[in-house]
Amino acid sequence: MAAGGSRRASVSFIHADRAIDPRGGEHIGSESPVGLLVDLDAFGSMSFARRRVKRGEAVYHAGDRFSAIYAVSSGFFKVGNVDAAGREQVMGFFMRAELFGLDGIGAGRYDGTAAALEDSEIVVLPFALMEAMAQEDAAMQRQLHALLAREIARGHGVMMLLGSMRAEERLAAFFLNLSRRFVCRGYSPSEFHLRMTRQEIGSYLGLKLETVSRLFSLFREKGLIEVRQKHVSIVDIAGLEGVLRDHGREA
Amino acid sequence: MAAGGSRRASVSFIHADRAIDPRGGEHIGSESPVGLLVDLDAFGSMSFARRRVKRGEAVYHAGDRFSAIYAVSSGFFKVGNVDAAGREQVMGFFMRAELFGLDGIGAGRYDGTAAALEDSEIVVLPFALMEAMAQEDAAMQRQLHALLAREIARGHGVMMLLGSMRAEERLAAFFLNLSRRFVCRGYSPSEFHLRMTRQEIGSYLGLKLETVSRLFSLFREKGLIEVRQKHVSIVDIAGLEGVLRDHGREA
DNA sequence: CGACCTTTTGAACGTATTCAACCGATGTGG
DNA sequence: CCACATCGGTTGAATACGTTCAAAAGGTCG
């Protein structure tokens, strides 16, 4: 809880990387939710506090007073909400150079809980400061707005996923989205470790953990992926894209 | 298409009405998606163009260049997206004093299509102008951010609905949400005309139109609502809230 | 009035869930 | 370091829920 490590990080500034969201072209299966990008280490015009977060630890809880948004420096996070009837749902997963905590701006309180899925580090971006900076610099203001708007668009992607895809399609979209995001970070598009449990994946995709598990097996049998615990290799990306495409249109 | 009526409307400015989103207290079944509020007719500091939109007519199409956001002056709108595989989904319905078109800010293009569900009128808010105003006035900037953030939170509400509720709960949440929004506008909380078809409701709720129709009948049989075509009377609000509450928790 | 669209309802079906058992991996403490 | 407890994951069988296909009635609009 105590702001742990308090070294300083130079952060050029928020920067909506177009490479991550190739909307113009094919964005099938992009599942849109790509996360918000921050240019973490470029020319340092400002320096912000960093904070270490241990696996399982929360960055903030639903209802906490909103004060800052967070950029993932390293590690992996999930943001989840709980409604009044006790229903829980993961609203998103966030990896390096993505932002979370924006949901707090509206009401002055975070409406979800953000927790680290592994030992991680974040950059704390006090929102008041961000607003002040945006006030002075029109370009920065535009970036800030683009940032918020992208989170809106990400939401639309998730709605699409939850509202109009069947289980197989959802998982395929999920993998393709992860793949794309890893590529943007210079990692392999086809090999990665899932930091979240089947249960958390299911929560995000609106499915039960057993269903997710079965789908993993199904995809494995179809030769689309290989799975060793949390390690996933995508064997046939085109095949995954096919899963998405086939059901939507007439073959 | 031509900007039809071009009278001027005085618009005090964007104004996030807290009455519409009683998050602090009970927000069960609020289904969050409450829509963004604009104080349409208060003290007029600015005047914006209005535009009439006939039933079925589009305000903008997915892919159109983004230039403005829109405030509903009268009437009813839906915003829907289509993904690359042809899947369609309604992302939201908007009524008087609510804003739509925010999804375009991020990419510079609208990612959905907005259409009127009845003859309507909107106020056109050129976004460049909004940004300029926000640049000059910190309070306005804050409101603008709150506005965008509320759309993010609305999205979370819809995700919750689509990801963790069963059909009955979704429809109950939908009715309660509508009811609340009508109340905020001074209309009856329990009597209203649905401007959208069962099909559109289903699309929004991630259900098929037949399912929606059956749920209407079910709710009628349970004595929760009365239905005469598109006219709906909520007979038992507490009952509807119960539908939401029961499944989430242990009774 | 007639054509079309929306809605309702029934019956069969398919998909995801539930309940349950089991296995494997991980982590802790003796 | 091993034993044990726990957690996460897999798989099966029965079930429930929502969908699909189909038919028909009711509304609406030209």
XYZ file of C-alpha atoms (C1' of nucleotides) in Angstrom:
562
model
C 0.000 0.000 0.000
C 2.731 2.457 0.951
C 3.935 3.837 -2.324
C 6.711 1.290 -2.268
C 9.462 2.195 -4.664
C 9.476 5.883 -5.336
C 12.104 6.282 -7.947
C 11.405 8.666 -10.744
C 10.538 7.786 -14.283
C 10.878 10.039 -17.226
C 7.783 9.962 -19.327
C 7.626 11.892 -22.522
C 3.915 11.862 -22.543
C 0.854 10.128 -23.429
C 0.954 9.022 -26.920
C -1.643 7.128 -28.810
C 0.347 4.760 -30.904
C -1.456 4.166 -34.153
C 0.511 0.997 -34.747
C -1.444 -0.659 -32.033
C -4.818 -0.001 -33.461
C -4.859 -0.651 -37.171
C -8.463 0.355 -37.398
C -8.136 1.860 -40.795
C -7.506 -1.498 -42.367
C -8.638 -4.874 -41.284
C -9.770 -4.763 -37.790
C -11.581 -7.996 -37.707
C -10.879 -9.841 -34.580
C -8.886 -6.939 -33.373
C -11.449 -7.211 -30.661
C -10.712 -3.517 -30.506
C -9.766 -3.502 -26.862
C -6.179 -2.757 -27.432
C -5.386 -0.742 -24.414
C -4.141 2.767 -24.197
C -0.574 3.473 -24.991
C 1.961 5.580 -23.283
C 5.357 6.368 -24.615
C 7.162 5.376 -21.474
C 10.776 6.162 -21.991
C 11.091 8.616 -24.847
C 12.417 12.138 -24.322
C 11.703 12.961 -20.742
C 9.886 16.194 -20.365
C 8.388 15.248 -17.047
C 9.175 12.754 -14.400
C 6.563 10.848 -12.491
C 6.601 8.631 -9.467
C 6.845 4.930 -9.993
C 5.334 2.347 -7.776
C 5.970 -1.322 -7.369
C 2.968 -3.577 -7.008
C 3.304 -7.150 -5.904
C 1.341 -9.958 -7.429
C -2.178 -9.947 -6.069
C -1.845 -6.500 -4.628
C -4.423 -3.858 -5.530
C -3.480 -0.508 -6.989
C -6.838 0.882 -5.991
C -10.173 -0.463 -4.915
C -13.605 0.295 -6.243
C -14.871 3.368 -4.449
C -11.439 4.792 -3.626
C -11.097 8.457 -4.346
C -9.806 9.069 -7.803
C -6.555 10.952 -8.015
C -4.373 9.439 -10.676
C -4.330 7.248 -13.708
C -1.666 4.598 -14.104
C 0.656 3.521 -16.852
C 1.988 -0.004 -16.701
C 5.742 0.056 -16.723
C 6.183 -3.671 -16.350
C 3.982 -6.555 -15.379
C 0.347 -7.268 -15.894
C -2.888 -5.970 -14.397
C -6.556 -6.679 -14.382
C -9.349 -4.256 -13.631
C -12.572 -5.742 -12.346
C -15.923 -4.451 -11.218
C -18.504 -5.790 -8.820
C -22.114 -4.727 -9.077
C -24.525 -4.257 -6.235
C -25.853 -7.776 -6.560
C -22.384 -9.209 -6.202
C -21.742 -10.062 -9.832
C -18.091 -9.746 -10.655
C -16.491 -9.110 -13.969
C -13.071 -8.369 -15.344
C -13.290 -5.262 -17.511
C -9.829 -5.448 -18.950
C -6.253 -6.644 -18.779
C -3.378 -4.210 -19.076
C 0.230 -4.688 -20.012
C 3.297 -2.511 -20.496
C 2.638 0.943 -21.876
C -1.087 0.697 -21.361
C -3.132 2.908 -19.096
C -5.765 2.056 -16.551
C -7.725 3.873 -13.906
C -9.546 6.177 -16.300
C -12.872 4.927 -15.023
C -12.441 7.100 -11.971
C -12.472 10.447 -13.718
C -16.196 10.707 -14.120
C -17.434 10.128 -10.631
C -14.319 11.108 -8.712
C -14.048 7.537 -7.507
C -12.683 4.473 -9.177
C -15.534 2.218 -10.074
C -13.449 -0.904 -10.375
C -10.568 -2.547 -8.576
C -7.158 -2.808 -10.223
C -4.828 -5.604 -9.177
C -1.472 -6.882 -10.344
C -1.398 -10.353 -11.879
C 2.347 -10.581 -11.321
C 4.958 -8.441 -9.619
C 4.732 -5.234 -11.557
C 5.621 -1.602 -11.723
C 3.455 1.343 -12.633
C 3.942 5.019 -13.313
C 1.604 7.207 -11.330
C 0.084 10.028 -13.350
C -1.758 12.428 -11.051
C -4.781 13.476 -12.997
C -4.823 17.044 -11.736
C -1.351 17.428 -13.120
C -2.392 15.914 -16.409
C -5.242 18.358 -16.668
C -2.951 21.255 -15.885
C -0.547 20.154 -18.561
C -3.362 19.721 -21.046
C -4.590 23.172 -20.191
C -1.276 24.675 -21.184
C -0.565 22.647 -24.243
C -3.205 22.072 -26.877
C -1.381 19.119 -28.384
C -1.268 17.449 -25.047
C -4.914 18.167 -24.534
C -5.696 16.481 -27.790
C -3.705 13.449 -26.765
C -5.485 13.258 -23.492
C -8.830 13.349 -25.223
C -7.733 10.738 -27.732
C -6.697 8.623 -24.829
C -10.040 8.793 -23.118
C -11.826 8.239 -26.377
C -9.787 5.172 -27.098
C -10.898 3.693 -23.848
C -14.438 4.305 -25.005
C -13.703 2.543 -28.269
C -12.066 -0.307 -26.421
C -15.261 -0.647 -24.482
C -17.224 -0.897 -27.702
C -14.973 -3.714 -28.809
C -15.652 -5.608 -25.628
C -19.375 -5.021 -25.981
C -19.213 -6.428 -29.480
C -17.362 -9.414 -28.168
C -19.782 -10.037 -25.325
C -22.911 -9.190 -27.208
C -22.480 -10.799 -30.575
C -19.867 -13.517 -30.433
C -20.161 -17.121 -29.418
C -17.715 -18.703 -27.025
C -15.206 -19.893 -29.630
C -15.152 -16.548 -31.328
C -14.611 -14.739 -28.074
C -11.594 -16.782 -27.182
C -10.159 -16.475 -30.676
C -10.606 -12.719 -30.511
C -8.965 -12.704 -27.119
C -5.893 -14.537 -28.363
C -5.602 -12.393 -31.461
C -5.896 -9.275 -29.381
C -3.197 -10.435 -26.999
C -0.989 -11.441 -29.888
C -1.328 -8.033 -31.468
C -0.542 -6.271 -28.258
C 2.527 -8.392 -27.617
C 3.792 -7.723 -31.109
C 3.558 -4.006 -30.492
C 5.869 -4.485 -27.556
C 8.417 -6.406 -29.532
C 7.476 -9.787 -28.152
C 6.577 -12.802 -30.177
C 3.125 -12.700 -31.734
C 2.686 -16.384 -31.154
C 4.288 -17.298 -27.865
C 3.217 -15.933 -24.559
C 2.538 -16.591 -20.948
C -0.957 -15.903 -19.767
C -0.781 -14.105 -16.506
C -4.417 -14.611 -15.719
C -6.307 -17.740 -14.718
C -8.941 -19.470 -16.833
C -11.430 -18.066 -14.412
C -10.288 -14.517 -15.068
C -10.290 -15.066 -18.800
C -13.782 -16.429 -18.492
C -14.914 -13.472 -16.453
C -13.587 -11.111 -19.073
C -15.183 -13.064 -21.912
C -18.482 -13.649 -20.178
C -17.874 -17.396 -19.912
C -17.385 -19.920 -17.145
C -13.933 -21.231 -16.426
C -14.878 -24.740 -17.510
C -15.989 -23.418 -20.848
C -12.701 -21.611 -21.288
C -10.819 -24.760 -20.410
C -12.812 -26.768 -22.926
C -12.154 -24.192 -25.592
C -8.428 -24.376 -24.917
C -8.665 -28.090 -25.494
C -10.768 -27.638 -28.582
C -8.343 -25.167 -30.108
C -5.518 -27.527 -29.295
C -7.303 -30.404 -31.024
C -7.968 -28.196 -34.017
C -4.286 -27.428 -34.233
C -4.780 -23.733 -33.640
C -2.737 -23.432 -30.475
C -0.457 -25.349 -28.172
C -0.863 -25.078 -24.450
C 1.413 -25.901 -21.578
C -0.208 -24.540 -18.468
C -0.134 -20.790 -18.851
C 2.177 -20.856 -21.799
C 0.343 -20.562 -25.098
C 1.711 -20.862 -28.614
C -0.447 -19.792 -31.476
C 0.186 -22.344 -34.176
C -2.274 -21.092 -36.748
C -3.116 -17.422 -36.604
C -5.052 -17.549 -39.852
C -7.046 -20.366 -38.366
C -7.961 -18.250 -35.366
C -8.974 -15.426 -37.648
C -11.054 -17.929 -39.526
C -12.936 -18.820 -36.365
C -13.948 -15.199 -36.100
C -14.783 -14.700 -39.711
C -16.716 -17.863 -40.384
C -19.553 -17.400 -37.984
C -20.192 -13.797 -38.837
C -20.617 -14.169 -42.553
C -21.965 -16.801 -44.851
C -19.117 -19.034 -45.887
C -28.207 14.762 -44.923
C -28.089 18.473 -45.609
C -27.939 20.046 -42.213
C -31.660 20.533 -42.384
C -32.845 23.049 -39.841
C -30.086 25.399 -38.859
C -31.630 27.425 -36.155
C -29.491 28.250 -33.183
C -29.741 26.771 -29.768
C -28.397 28.262 -26.647
C -26.527 25.731 -24.656
C -25.110 26.609 -21.306
C -22.709 23.815 -21.434
C -21.986 20.306 -20.748
C -23.045 19.410 -17.354
C -22.781 16.087 -15.688
C -25.961 15.811 -13.744
C -25.369 13.806 -10.653
C -29.054 13.111 -10.285
C -28.840 10.807 -13.221
C -26.168 8.621 -11.840
C -26.724 7.908 -8.177
C -23.564 5.894 -8.009
C -22.821 6.839 -4.486
C -25.772 4.944 -3.175
C -27.581 1.998 -4.589
C -26.637 1.496 -8.110
C -27.847 -1.985 -8.484
C -29.618 -2.413 -11.699
C -28.690 1.068 -12.620
C -27.100 -0.822 -15.424
C -24.806 2.169 -15.283
C -25.305 3.158 -18.875
C -27.148 6.289 -18.103
C -26.058 8.450 -20.923
C -24.235 11.698 -20.820
C -26.076 14.769 -19.831
C -26.108 18.184 -21.276
C -27.793 21.115 -19.752
C -29.625 22.097 -22.865
C -31.468 25.254 -22.139
C -29.954 26.845 -19.084
C -28.194 30.202 -19.231
C -26.982 30.485 -22.769
C -23.342 31.295 -22.965
C -22.914 29.816 -26.396
C -25.165 29.002 -29.246
C -24.785 25.953 -31.433
C -26.351 24.776 -34.634
C -29.293 22.491 -34.402
C -30.174 19.853 -36.877
C -33.336 17.942 -37.545
C -33.031 14.249 -38.181
C -35.896 12.251 -39.543
C -36.780 8.831 -38.331
C -34.417 6.284 -39.808
C -31.971 8.916 -40.962
C -28.339 8.640 -39.949
C -26.493 11.426 -38.190
C -23.193 9.890 -39.184
C -21.962 6.590 -40.496
C -19.175 4.394 -39.232
C -15.988 5.601 -40.832
C -17.142 9.182 -41.408
C -14.638 11.783 -40.388
C -15.148 12.876 -36.845
C -15.900 16.533 -36.360
C -18.557 16.963 -33.756
C -20.350 15.323 -30.914
C -24.098 15.569 -30.634
C -26.544 16.386 -27.911
C -30.066 15.104 -28.286
C -32.489 17.961 -28.131
C -35.564 15.881 -28.782
C -36.264 12.412 -30.041
C -34.397 9.162 -29.733
C -31.248 7.709 -31.239
C -29.368 4.479 -31.447
C -25.682 4.027 -32.103
C -24.643 0.745 -33.627
C -21.422 -0.848 -34.760
C -20.644 -3.468 -37.352
C -17.481 -5.502 -37.125
C -15.421 -6.800 -40.022
C -17.222 -10.127 -40.008
C -20.554 -8.428 -40.351
C -21.732 -8.781 -36.787
C -23.956 -5.900 -35.811
C -24.662 -4.532 -32.410
C -26.393 -1.582 -30.861
C -23.980 0.108 -28.465
C -26.452 2.478 -26.918
C -29.695 4.401 -27.047
C -29.779 8.120 -26.461
C -32.534 10.466 -25.425
C -32.955 14.130 -24.665
C -29.974 15.804 -23.048
C -27.682 12.894 -23.713
C -24.572 12.968 -25.865
C -23.397 10.625 -28.555
C -20.642 10.553 -31.112
C -17.809 10.496 -28.609
C -16.504 7.286 -30.085
C -15.037 9.266 -32.957
C -12.585 11.299 -30.944
C -9.936 8.655 -30.658
C -9.439 7.608 -34.231
C -10.680 10.742 -35.939
C -13.510 8.722 -37.439
C -16.775 7.594 -35.957
C -16.621 3.902 -35.341
C -20.357 3.406 -35.217
C -23.420 4.652 -37.037
C -25.917 6.900 -35.296
C -29.504 6.898 -36.459
C -32.712 8.494 -35.292
C -35.428 6.169 -34.026
C -38.040 8.872 -34.467
C -38.104 12.368 -35.909
C -35.610 14.134 -33.725
C -33.483 17.160 -33.239
C -29.875 17.398 -32.172
C -27.462 20.107 -31.187
C -24.193 19.940 -33.075
C -21.155 20.497 -30.888
C -18.054 20.865 -33.058
C -15.353 19.133 -31.139
C -12.604 21.548 -32.124
C -14.673 24.272 -30.581
C -15.219 22.237 -27.466
C -11.524 21.714 -27.105
C -10.843 25.382 -27.573
C -13.354 26.240 -24.899
C -11.900 23.665 -22.569
C -8.477 25.088 -23.197
C -9.588 28.472 -21.960
C -11.665 27.421 -19.053
C -10.441 24.865 -16.561
C -13.915 24.180 -15.232
C -15.127 23.436 -18.677
C -12.164 21.206 -19.268
C -13.031 19.248 -16.195
C -16.585 18.851 -17.373
C -15.437 17.645 -20.720
C -13.235 15.048 -19.108
C -15.978 13.965 -16.795
C -18.155 13.580 -19.810
C -15.772 11.317 -21.618
C -15.129 9.358 -18.477
C -18.813 8.839 -17.934
C -19.067 7.293 -21.335
C -16.312 4.931 -20.257
C -18.244 4.071 -17.123
C -21.402 3.580 -19.142
C -19.463 1.101 -21.198
C -18.484 -0.785 -18.077
C -22.111 -1.016 -17.132
C -22.993 -2.514 -20.473
C -20.105 -4.964 -20.214
C -21.400 -6.032 -16.843
C -24.813 -6.499 -18.310
C -23.604 -8.499 -21.272
C -20.981 -10.457 -19.455
C -22.588 -11.444 -16.206
C -26.338 -11.239 -16.472
C -28.822 -13.723 -17.776
C -31.524 -12.734 -20.200
C -34.146 -11.846 -17.606
C -31.742 -9.743 -15.642
C -30.628 -7.894 -18.731
C -34.120 -6.894 -19.658
C -34.951 -5.899 -16.108
C -31.825 -3.772 -15.999
C -32.765 -2.249 -19.305
C -36.215 -1.246 -18.105
C -34.902 0.134 -14.843
C -32.298 2.108 -16.670
C -34.858 3.578 -19.040
C -37.163 4.339 -16.172
C -34.451 6.206 -14.342
C -33.531 8.192 -17.379
C -37.112 9.154 -18.063
C -37.562 10.273 -14.501
C -34.580 12.575 -14.822
C -36.363 14.235 -17.702
C -39.538 14.732 -15.781
C -41.436 11.921 -17.453
C -43.181 9.111 -15.704
C -40.891 6.461 -14.255
C -43.332 3.752 -15.149
C -44.960 4.646 -18.420
C -43.116 5.013 -21.665
C -43.025 4.333 -25.339
C -40.183 2.258 -26.580
C -38.842 3.805 -29.697
C -36.804 0.809 -30.669
C -37.888 -2.582 -31.965
C -37.520 -5.868 -30.100
C -34.749 -6.611 -32.499
C -32.846 -3.486 -31.515
C -33.398 -4.135 -27.844
C -32.094 -7.625 -28.380
C -29.063 -6.395 -30.216
C -28.256 -4.057 -27.375
C -28.777 -6.756 -24.762
C -26.990 -9.488 -26.652
C -30.207 -11.446 -27.193
C -32.338 -12.483 -30.133
C -35.568 -10.693 -30.811
C -37.624 -13.792 -30.054
C -36.006 -14.023 -26.665
C -36.834 -10.407 -25.960
C -40.400 -10.973 -27.002
C -40.690 -13.991 -24.738
C -39.258 -12.024 -21.850
C -41.817 -9.302 -22.403
C -44.495 -11.944 -22.122
C -42.876 -13.483 -19.090
C -42.647 -10.162 -17.284
C -46.256 -9.523 -18.172
C -47.306 -12.874 -16.767
C -45.331 -12.170 -13.616
C -47.179 -8.910 -13.225
C -44.049 -6.822 -13.519
C -45.054 -4.852 -16.570
C -47.909 -4.210 -18.931
C -47.301 -4.041 -22.622
C -49.318 -2.630 -25.459
C -47.120 -2.703 -28.521
C -44.355 -0.232 -27.868
C -46.032 1.208 -24.838
C -44.727 -0.235 -21.584
C -45.971 0.320 -18.062
C -43.846 -0.824 -15.220
C -46.297 -2.235 -12.695
C -43.825 -3.469 -10.116
C -40.511 -1.681 -10.009
C -39.456 -3.478 -6.849
C -40.185 -6.703 -8.637
C -37.905 -5.770 -11.478
C -35.197 -4.857 -9.033
C -35.754 -8.215 -7.437
C -35.102 -9.954 -10.718
C -31.692 -8.338 -10.728
C -30.916 -8.912 -7.125
C -32.026 -12.490 -6.775
C -29.731 -14.141 -9.209
C -26.622 -12.336 -8.109
C -26.764 -13.184 -4.449
C -27.993 -16.076 -2.412
C -31.556 -15.439 -1.469
C -56.968 -1.974 -49.061
C -52.790 -4.500 -49.639
C -47.824 -5.121 -48.832
C -44.641 -5.217 -45.478
C -42.700 -5.180 -41.100
C -42.905 -6.249 -36.253
C -44.286 -9.217 -32.768
C -45.816 -13.396 -30.690
C -45.747 -18.182 -29.805
C -44.528 -23.170 -30.430
C -41.285 -26.997 -30.907
C -36.776 -28.798 -31.649
C -32.205 -27.919 -31.163
C -27.527 -26.496 -29.744
C -24.474 -24.249 -26.788
C -22.804 -23.033 -22.534
C -23.501 -24.024 -17.619
C -23.661 -26.781 -13.592
C -22.220 -30.313 -10.664
C -18.795 -33.415 -9.755
C -14.640 -35.988 -9.812
C -9.923 -36.081 -10.666
C -5.276 -34.609 -11.802
C -1.341 -31.737 -11.718
C 1.254 -27.843 -10.181
C 2.533 -24.834 -6.642
C 3.667 -23.462 -2.226
C 4.206 -24.104 2.898
C 5.707 -25.912 7.024
C 7.627 -29.580 9.547
C 13.599 -32.036 1.308
C 9.489 -34.236 1.462
C 4.518 -34.355 2.848
C 0.587 -32.163 2.692
C -2.710 -28.667 1.640
C -4.333 -25.638 -1.724
C -5.264 -23.837 -5.943
C -5.809 -24.100 -10.828
C -7.059 -26.824 -14.588
C -9.237 -30.678 -17.154
C -12.931 -33.623 -18.341
C -17.522 -36.035 -18.138
C -22.570 -36.203 -17.756
C -26.830 -34.033 -17.032
C -29.205 -29.843 -17.311
C -30.846 -25.251 -18.446
C -30.995 -21.481 -21.195
C -31.308 -19.075 -25.238
C -31.465 -19.852 -30.228
C -33.304 -21.412 -34.472
C -36.864 -22.455 -37.560
C -41.447 -21.915 -38.566
C -46.115 -20.222 -38.686
C -49.460 -16.898 -37.893
C -51.466 -12.670 -36.074
C -51.334 -7.768 -35.464
C -49.807 -3.059 -36.882
C -48.328 0.404 -39.874
C -47.713 2.855 -43.985
C -48.162 3.882 -48.620
